[in-house]
Short mmCIF file of C-alpha atoms in Angstrom, two decimals:
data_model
loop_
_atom_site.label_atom_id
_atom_site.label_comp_id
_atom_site.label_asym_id
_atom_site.label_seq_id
_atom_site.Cartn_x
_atom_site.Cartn_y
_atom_site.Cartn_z
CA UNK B 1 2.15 -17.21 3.33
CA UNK B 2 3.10 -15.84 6.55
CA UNK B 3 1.25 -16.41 9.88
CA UNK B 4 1.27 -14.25 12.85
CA UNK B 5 -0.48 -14.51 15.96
CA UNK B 6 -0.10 -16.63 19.13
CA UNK B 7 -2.77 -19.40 17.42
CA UNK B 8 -0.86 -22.76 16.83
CA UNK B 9 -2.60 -25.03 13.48
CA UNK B 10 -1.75 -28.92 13.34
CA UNK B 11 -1.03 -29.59 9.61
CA UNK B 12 -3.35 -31.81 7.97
CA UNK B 13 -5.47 -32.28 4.66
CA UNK B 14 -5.95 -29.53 2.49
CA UNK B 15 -9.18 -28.74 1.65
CA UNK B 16 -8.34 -29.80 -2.24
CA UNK B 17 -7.30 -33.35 -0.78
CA UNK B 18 -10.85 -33.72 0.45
CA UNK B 19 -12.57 -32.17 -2.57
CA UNK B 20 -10.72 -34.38 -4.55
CA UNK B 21 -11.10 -37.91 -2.58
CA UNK B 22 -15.51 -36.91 -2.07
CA UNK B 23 -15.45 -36.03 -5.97
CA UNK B 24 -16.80 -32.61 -5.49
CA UNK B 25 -15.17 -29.33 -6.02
CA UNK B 26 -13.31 -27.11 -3.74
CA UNK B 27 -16.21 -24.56 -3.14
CA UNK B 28 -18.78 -27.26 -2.64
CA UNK B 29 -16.78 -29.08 0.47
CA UNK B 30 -16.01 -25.69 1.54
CA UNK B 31 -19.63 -25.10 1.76
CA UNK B 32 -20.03 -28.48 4.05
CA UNK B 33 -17.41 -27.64 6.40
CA UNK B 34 -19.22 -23.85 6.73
CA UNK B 35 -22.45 -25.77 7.42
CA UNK B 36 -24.09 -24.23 4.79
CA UNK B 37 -27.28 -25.55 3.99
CA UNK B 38 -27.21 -25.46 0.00
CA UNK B 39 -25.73 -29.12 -0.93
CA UNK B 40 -27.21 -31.69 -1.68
CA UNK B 41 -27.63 -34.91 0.88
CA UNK B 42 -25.79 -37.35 -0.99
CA UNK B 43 -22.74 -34.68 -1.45
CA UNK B 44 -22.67 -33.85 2.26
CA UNK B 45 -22.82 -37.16 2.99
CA UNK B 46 -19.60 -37.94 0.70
CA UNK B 47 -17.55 -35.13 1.51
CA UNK B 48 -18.51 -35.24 5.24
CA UNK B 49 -16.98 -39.34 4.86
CA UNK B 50 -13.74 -37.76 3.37
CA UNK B 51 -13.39 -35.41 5.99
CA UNK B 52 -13.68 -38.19 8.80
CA UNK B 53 -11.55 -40.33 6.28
CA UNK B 54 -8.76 -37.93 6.19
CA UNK B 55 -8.88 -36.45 9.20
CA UNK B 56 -9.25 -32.65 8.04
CA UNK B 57 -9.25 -30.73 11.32
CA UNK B 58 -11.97 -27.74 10.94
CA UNK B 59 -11.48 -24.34 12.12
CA UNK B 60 -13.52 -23.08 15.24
CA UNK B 61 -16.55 -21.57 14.55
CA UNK B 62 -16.84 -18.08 16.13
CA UNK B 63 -20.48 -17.42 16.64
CA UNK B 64 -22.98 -15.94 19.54
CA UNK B 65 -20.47 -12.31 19.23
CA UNK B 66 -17.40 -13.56 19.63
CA UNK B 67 -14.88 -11.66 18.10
CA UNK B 68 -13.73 -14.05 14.58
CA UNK B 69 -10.25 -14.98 14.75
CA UNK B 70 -8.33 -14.62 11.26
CA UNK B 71 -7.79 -11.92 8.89
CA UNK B 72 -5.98 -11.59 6.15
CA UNK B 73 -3.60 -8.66 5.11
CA UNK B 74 -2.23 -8.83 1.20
CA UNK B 75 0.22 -6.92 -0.20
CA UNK B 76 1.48 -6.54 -3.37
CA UNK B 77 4.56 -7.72 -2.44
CA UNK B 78 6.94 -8.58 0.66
CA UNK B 79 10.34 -6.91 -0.44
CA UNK B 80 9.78 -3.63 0.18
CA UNK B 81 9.75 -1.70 3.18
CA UNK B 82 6.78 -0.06 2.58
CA UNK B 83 5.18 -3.51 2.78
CA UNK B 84 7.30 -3.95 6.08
CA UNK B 85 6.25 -1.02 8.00
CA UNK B 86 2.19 -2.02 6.72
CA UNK B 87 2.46 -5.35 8.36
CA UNK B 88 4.83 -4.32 11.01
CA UNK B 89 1.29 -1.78 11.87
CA UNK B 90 -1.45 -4.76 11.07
CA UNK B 91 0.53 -7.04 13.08
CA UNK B 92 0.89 -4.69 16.42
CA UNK B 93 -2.94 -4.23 15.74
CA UNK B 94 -4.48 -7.77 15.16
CA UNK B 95 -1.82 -9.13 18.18
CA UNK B 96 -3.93 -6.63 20.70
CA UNK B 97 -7.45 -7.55 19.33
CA UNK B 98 -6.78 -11.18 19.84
CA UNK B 99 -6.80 -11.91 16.05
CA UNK B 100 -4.32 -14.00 13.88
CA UNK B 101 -3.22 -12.18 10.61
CA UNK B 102 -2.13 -14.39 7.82
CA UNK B 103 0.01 -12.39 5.14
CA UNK B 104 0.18 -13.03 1.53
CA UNK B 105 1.91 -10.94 -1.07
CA UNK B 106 -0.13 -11.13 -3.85
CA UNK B 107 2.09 -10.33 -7.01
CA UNK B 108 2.58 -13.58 -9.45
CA UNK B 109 4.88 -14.03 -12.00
CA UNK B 110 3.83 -12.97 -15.32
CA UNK B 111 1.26 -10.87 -13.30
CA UNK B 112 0.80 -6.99 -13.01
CA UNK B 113 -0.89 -5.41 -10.08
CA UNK B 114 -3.47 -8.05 -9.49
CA UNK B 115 -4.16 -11.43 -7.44
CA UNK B 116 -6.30 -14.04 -9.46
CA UNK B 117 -9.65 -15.05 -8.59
CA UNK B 118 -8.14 -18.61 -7.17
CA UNK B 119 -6.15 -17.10 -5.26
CA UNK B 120 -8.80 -14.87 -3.53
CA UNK B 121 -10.67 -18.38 -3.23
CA UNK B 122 -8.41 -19.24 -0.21
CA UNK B 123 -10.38 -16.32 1.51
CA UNK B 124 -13.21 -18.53 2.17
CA UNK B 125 -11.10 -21.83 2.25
CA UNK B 126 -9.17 -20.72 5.20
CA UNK B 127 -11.89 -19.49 7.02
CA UNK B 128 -11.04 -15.49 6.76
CA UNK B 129 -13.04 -13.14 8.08
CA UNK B 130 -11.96 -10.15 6.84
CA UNK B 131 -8.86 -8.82 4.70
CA UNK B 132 -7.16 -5.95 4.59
CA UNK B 133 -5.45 -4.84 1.20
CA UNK B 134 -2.16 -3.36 0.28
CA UNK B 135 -2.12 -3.17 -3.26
CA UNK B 136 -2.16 -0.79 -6.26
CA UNK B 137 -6.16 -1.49 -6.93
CA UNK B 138 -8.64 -4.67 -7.28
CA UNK B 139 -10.66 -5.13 -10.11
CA UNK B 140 -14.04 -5.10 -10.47
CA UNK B 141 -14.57 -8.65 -10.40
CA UNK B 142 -12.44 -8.62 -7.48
CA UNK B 143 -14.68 -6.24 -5.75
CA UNK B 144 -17.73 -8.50 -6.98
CA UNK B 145 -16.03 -11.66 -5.52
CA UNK B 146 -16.20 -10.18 -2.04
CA UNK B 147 -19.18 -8.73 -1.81
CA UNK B 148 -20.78 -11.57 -3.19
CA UNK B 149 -19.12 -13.84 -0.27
CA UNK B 150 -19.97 -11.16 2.27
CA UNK B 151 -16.65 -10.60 3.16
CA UNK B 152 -15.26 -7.61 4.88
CA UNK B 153 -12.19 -5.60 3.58
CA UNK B 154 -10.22 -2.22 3.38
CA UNK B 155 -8.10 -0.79 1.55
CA UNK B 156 -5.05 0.17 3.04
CA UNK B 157 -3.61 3.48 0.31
CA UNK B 158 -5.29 2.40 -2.69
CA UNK B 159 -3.97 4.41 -6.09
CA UNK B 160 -7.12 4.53 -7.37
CA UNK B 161 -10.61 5.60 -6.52
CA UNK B 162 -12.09 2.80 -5.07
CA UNK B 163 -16.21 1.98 -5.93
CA UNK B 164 -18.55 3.63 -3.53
CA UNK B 165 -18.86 2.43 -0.51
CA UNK B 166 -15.55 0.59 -0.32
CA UNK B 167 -13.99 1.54 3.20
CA UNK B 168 -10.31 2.76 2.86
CA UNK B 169 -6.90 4.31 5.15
CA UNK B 170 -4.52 6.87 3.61
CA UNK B 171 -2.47 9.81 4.08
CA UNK B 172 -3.25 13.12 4.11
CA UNK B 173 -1.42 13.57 0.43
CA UNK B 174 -2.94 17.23 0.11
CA UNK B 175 -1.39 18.69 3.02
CA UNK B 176 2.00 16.85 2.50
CA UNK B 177 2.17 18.47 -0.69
CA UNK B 178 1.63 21.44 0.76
CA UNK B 179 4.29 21.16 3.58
CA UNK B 180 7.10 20.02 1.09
CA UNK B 181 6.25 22.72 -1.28
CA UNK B 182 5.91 25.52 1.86
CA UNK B 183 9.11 24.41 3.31
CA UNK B 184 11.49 24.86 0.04
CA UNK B 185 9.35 28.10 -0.97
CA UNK B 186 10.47 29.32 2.89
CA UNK B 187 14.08 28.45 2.19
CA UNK B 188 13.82 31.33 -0.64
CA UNK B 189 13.49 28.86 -3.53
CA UNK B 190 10.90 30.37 -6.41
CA UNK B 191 12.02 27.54 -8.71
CA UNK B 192 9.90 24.63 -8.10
CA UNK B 193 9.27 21.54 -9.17
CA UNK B 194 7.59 18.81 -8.76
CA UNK B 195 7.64 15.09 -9.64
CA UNK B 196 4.91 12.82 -9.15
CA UNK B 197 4.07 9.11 -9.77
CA UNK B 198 1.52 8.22 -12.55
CA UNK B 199 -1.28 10.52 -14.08
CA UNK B 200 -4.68 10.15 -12.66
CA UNK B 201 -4.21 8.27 -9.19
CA UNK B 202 -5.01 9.51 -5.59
CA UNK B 203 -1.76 10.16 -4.43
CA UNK B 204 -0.20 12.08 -7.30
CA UNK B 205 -2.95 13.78 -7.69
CA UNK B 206 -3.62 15.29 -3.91
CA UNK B 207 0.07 15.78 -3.80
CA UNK B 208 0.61 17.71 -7.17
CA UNK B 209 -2.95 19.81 -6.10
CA UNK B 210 -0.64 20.76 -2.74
CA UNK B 211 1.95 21.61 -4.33
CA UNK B 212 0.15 24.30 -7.04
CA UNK B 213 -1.71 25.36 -3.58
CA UNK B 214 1.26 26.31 -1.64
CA UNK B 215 2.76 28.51 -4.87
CA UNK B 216 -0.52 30.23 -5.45
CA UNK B 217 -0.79 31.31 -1.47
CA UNK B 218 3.25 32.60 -2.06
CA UNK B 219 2.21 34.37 -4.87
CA UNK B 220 4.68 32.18 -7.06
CA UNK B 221 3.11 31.07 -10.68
CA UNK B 222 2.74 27.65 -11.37
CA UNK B 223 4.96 26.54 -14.37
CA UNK B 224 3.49 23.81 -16.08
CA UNK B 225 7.00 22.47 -16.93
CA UNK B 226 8.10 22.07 -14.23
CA UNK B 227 5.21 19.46 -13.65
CA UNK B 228 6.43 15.69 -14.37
CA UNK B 229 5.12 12.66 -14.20
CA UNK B 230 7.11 8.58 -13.75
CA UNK B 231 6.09 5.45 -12.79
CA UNK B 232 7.47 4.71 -9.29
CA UNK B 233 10.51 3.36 -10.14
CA UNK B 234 14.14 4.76 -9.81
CA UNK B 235 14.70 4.76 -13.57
CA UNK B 236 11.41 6.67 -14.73
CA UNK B 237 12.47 9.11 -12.00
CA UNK B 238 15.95 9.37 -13.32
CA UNK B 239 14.55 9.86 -17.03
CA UNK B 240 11.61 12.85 -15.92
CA UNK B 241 14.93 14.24 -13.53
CA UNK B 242 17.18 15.22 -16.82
CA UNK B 243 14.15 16.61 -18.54
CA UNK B 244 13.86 19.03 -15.75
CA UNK B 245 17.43 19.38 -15.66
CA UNK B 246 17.73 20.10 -19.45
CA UNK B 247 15.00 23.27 -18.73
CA UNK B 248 15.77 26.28 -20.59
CA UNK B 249 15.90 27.90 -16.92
CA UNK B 250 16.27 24.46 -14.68
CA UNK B 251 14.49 24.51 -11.22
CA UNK B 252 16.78 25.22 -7.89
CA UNK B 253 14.37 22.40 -5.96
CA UNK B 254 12.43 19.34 -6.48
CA UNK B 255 9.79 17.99 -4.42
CA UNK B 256 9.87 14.32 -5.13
CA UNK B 257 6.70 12.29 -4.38
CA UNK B 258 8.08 9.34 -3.36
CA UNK B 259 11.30 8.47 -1.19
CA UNK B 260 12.21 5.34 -3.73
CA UNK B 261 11.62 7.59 -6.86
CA UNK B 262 14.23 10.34 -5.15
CA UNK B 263 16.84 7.24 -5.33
CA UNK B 264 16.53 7.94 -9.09
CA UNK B 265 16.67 11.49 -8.56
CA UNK B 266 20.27 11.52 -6.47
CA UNK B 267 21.79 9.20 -9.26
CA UNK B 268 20.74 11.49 -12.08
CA UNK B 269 22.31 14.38 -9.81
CA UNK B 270 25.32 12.36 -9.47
CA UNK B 271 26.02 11.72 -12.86
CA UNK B 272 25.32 15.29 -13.60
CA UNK B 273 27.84 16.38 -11.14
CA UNK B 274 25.31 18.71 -9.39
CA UNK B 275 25.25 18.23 -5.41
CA UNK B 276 22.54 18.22 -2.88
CA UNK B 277 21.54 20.37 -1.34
CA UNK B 278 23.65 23.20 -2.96
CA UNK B 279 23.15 22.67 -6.42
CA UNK B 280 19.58 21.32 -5.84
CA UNK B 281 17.65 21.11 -3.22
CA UNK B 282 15.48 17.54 -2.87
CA UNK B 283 12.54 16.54 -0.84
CA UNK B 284 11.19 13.26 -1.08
CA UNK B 285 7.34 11.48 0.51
CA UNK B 286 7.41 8.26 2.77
CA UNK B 287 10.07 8.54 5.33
CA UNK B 288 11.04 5.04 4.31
CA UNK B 289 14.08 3.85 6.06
CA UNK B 290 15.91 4.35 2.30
CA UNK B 291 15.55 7.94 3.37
CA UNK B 292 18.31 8.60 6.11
CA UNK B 293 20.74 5.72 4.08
CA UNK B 294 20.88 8.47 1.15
CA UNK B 295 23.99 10.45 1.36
CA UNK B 296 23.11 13.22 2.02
CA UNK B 297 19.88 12.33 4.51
CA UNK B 298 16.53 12.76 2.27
CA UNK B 299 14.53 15.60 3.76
CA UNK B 300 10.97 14.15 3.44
CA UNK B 301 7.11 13.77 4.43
CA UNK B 302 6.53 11.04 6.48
CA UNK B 303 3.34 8.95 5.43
CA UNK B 304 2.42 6.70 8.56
CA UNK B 305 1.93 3.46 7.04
CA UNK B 306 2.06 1.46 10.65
CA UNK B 307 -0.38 3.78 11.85
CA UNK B 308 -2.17 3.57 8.60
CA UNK B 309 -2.64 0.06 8.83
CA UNK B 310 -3.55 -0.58 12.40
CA UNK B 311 -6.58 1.88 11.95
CA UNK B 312 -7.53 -0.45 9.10
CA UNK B 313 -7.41 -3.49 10.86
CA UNK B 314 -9.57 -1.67 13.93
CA UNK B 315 -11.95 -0.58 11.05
CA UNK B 316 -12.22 -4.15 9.79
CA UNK B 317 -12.98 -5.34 13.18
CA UNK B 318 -15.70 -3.45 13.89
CA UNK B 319 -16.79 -4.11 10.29
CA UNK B 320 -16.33 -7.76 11.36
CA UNK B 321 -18.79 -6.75 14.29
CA UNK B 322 -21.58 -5.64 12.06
CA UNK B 323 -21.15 -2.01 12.55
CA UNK B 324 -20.35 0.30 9.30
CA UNK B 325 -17.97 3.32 9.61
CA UNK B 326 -19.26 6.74 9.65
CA UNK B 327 -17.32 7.14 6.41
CA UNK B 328 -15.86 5.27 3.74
CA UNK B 329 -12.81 7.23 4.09
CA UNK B 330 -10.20 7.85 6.71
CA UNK B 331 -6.69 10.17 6.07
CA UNK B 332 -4.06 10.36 8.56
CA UNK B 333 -1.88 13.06 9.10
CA UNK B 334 1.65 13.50 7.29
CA UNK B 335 4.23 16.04 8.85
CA UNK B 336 7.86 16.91 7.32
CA UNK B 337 11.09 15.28 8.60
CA UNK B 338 14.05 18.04 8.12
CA UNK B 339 17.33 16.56 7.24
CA UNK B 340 20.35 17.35 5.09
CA UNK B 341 19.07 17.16 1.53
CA UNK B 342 17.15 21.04 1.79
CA UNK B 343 18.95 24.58 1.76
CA UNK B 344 18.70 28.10 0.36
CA UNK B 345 19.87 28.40 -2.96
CA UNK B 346 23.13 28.73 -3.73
CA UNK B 347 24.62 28.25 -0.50
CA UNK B 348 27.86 26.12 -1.24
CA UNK B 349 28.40 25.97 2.77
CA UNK B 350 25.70 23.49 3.13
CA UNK B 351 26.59 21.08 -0.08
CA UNK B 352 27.71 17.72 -0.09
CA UNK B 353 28.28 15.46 -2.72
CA UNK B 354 25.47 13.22 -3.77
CA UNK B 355 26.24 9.29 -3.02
CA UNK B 356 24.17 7.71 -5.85
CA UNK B 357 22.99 4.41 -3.75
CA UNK B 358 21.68 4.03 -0.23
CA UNK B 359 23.87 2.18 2.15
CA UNK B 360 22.52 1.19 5.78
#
């Protein structure tokens, strides 16, 4: 767990170490040091010794419309720099609202995509009061959990549909699919295509439905094999990259929906011998800082996860506040960042050879 914020916390007792010396479980001394009112006299009585015993120091109490002062921001995990540029946002945010953000990265070993319930239970341990979410998707318990303990959230770029109601940030993936697709189709390339991340999520989706929008308003037709779908790593990129490749009549240019999945891309390209932008033109999504280290420089759409993430934390806030957003949904706008990896076809003045790895 990382803290920021300008808030300073004297280490002391966990709330388990109290729990444990009263006899009671971890909810039920939770609920005495919240001052709720359903436990019974004896148990309030025990735990309340333990506390005093131990000296647990309790959090302040924000009440009377005071602004609460901790939120927490998970992501799914802390080692990529999509994850840095999320917190780098929340962390801006939270710093001028007066809060303290505590970050967790949520994946466990042996563990997919989501946090277990115990570990959501440190919500109410710690005092939260609100989180923001990086991650793939919560489950429906998950969703259950919170609403159950009345406890604000957003999603910050969920994959999936979230339930009704649930408040979310993205990007404007439509129009970014759009803009990658327009700019290749301007630099006179009719052969298209287009690789996206899984089958049936938000972003692929929005950015594939761009994509076919752009060729229909150039008048190109849409060739459904030129369509493929990875996971988001390099090496299901790499593997739906020679299948294109290995196309009776190959495309010229690729708009890749991700920056990290266009890694893949450029080694497949390498080992083919083909070089950007002459031999194929590339486009990538993000504008993650992998994207200038790629030899040559990935031309891409920018998603703005900082600004993403600060308008979640503001939306949280007021959540926080008691007031409900207008709507559950909020997309910010992408816009393309030209570099070196897009040209006209066939132009051998603008090539360079692909350099498989980024390198800062």
């Amino acid at each position: 767990m990382v803290r920021a914020g300008s808030a300073n916390v004297t280490a002391g007792p966990t709330l388990a170490v109290v729990a444990r010396e009263a006899g009671v479980s971890v909810p039920t001394a939770s609920k005495v040091v919240n001052g709720r009112e359903d436990v019974a006299p004896e148990t309030r009585r025990r735990v309340t010794e333990a506390l005093d015993r131990l000296g647990y120091i309790r959090r302040p109490r924000f009440d009377g419309g005071r602004a609460p002062r901790l939120v927490d921001l998970v992501v799914h995990s802390l080692e990529t720099s999509g994850a840095g540029a999320v917190l780098h946002g929340a962390e801006e945010a939270a710093d001028d609202a007066g809060l303290e953000l505590v970050v967790s990265a949520a994946l466990t070993r042996g563990r997919a995509e989501r946090p277990e319930r115990a570990w959501l239970d440190k919500l109410v341990l710690r005092g939260s009061s609100g989180a923001l979410f990086h991650l793939a998707e919560l489950s429906e318990p998950q969703y259950a959990w919170l609403k159950q303990h009345r406890i604000p959230f957003v999603m910050i770029d969920p994959v999936r549909e979230p339930p009704a109601g649930v408040v979310s940030v993205g990007a404007a993936n439509w129009r970014g699919g759009v803009t990658a697709t327009e700019h290749l189709l301007s630099l006179g390339h009719r052969r298209v295509a287009v690789l996206a991340g899984p089958r049936h999520t938000l972003c692929a989706d929005a950015r594939i439905a761009g994509y076919r929008s752009a060729l229909a308003a150039a008048g190109v037709p849409h060739r459904p094999e030129y369509v493929r779908h990875a996971g988001s790593g390099e090496g299901s990129a790499g593997r739906r990259m020679r299948e294109l490749l290995d196309q009776p009549e190959p495309p010229t240019a690729v708009f890749v929906c991700s920056d990290r999945m266009a890694l893949g891309v450029y080694e497949v390209l390498a080992e083919r011998g083909l070089r950007v932008p002459d031999d194929m033109s590339v486009v990538g999504f993000d504008d993650l800082p992998e994207a200038r280290w790629l030899s040559p420089a990935l031309t891409t759409v920018r998603q703005p996860l900082s600004e993403m993430a600060a308008t979640a934390l503001r939306l949280l806030l007021r959540m926080m506040d008691g007031h409900r957003p207008e709507g559950t949904r909020t997309e910010l706008s992408t816009r393309l960042v030209e570099r070196a990896s897009t040209a006209p076809p066939g132009d051998p003045a603008r090539g360079t050879e692909v350099v498989a790895r980024p390198g800062p």
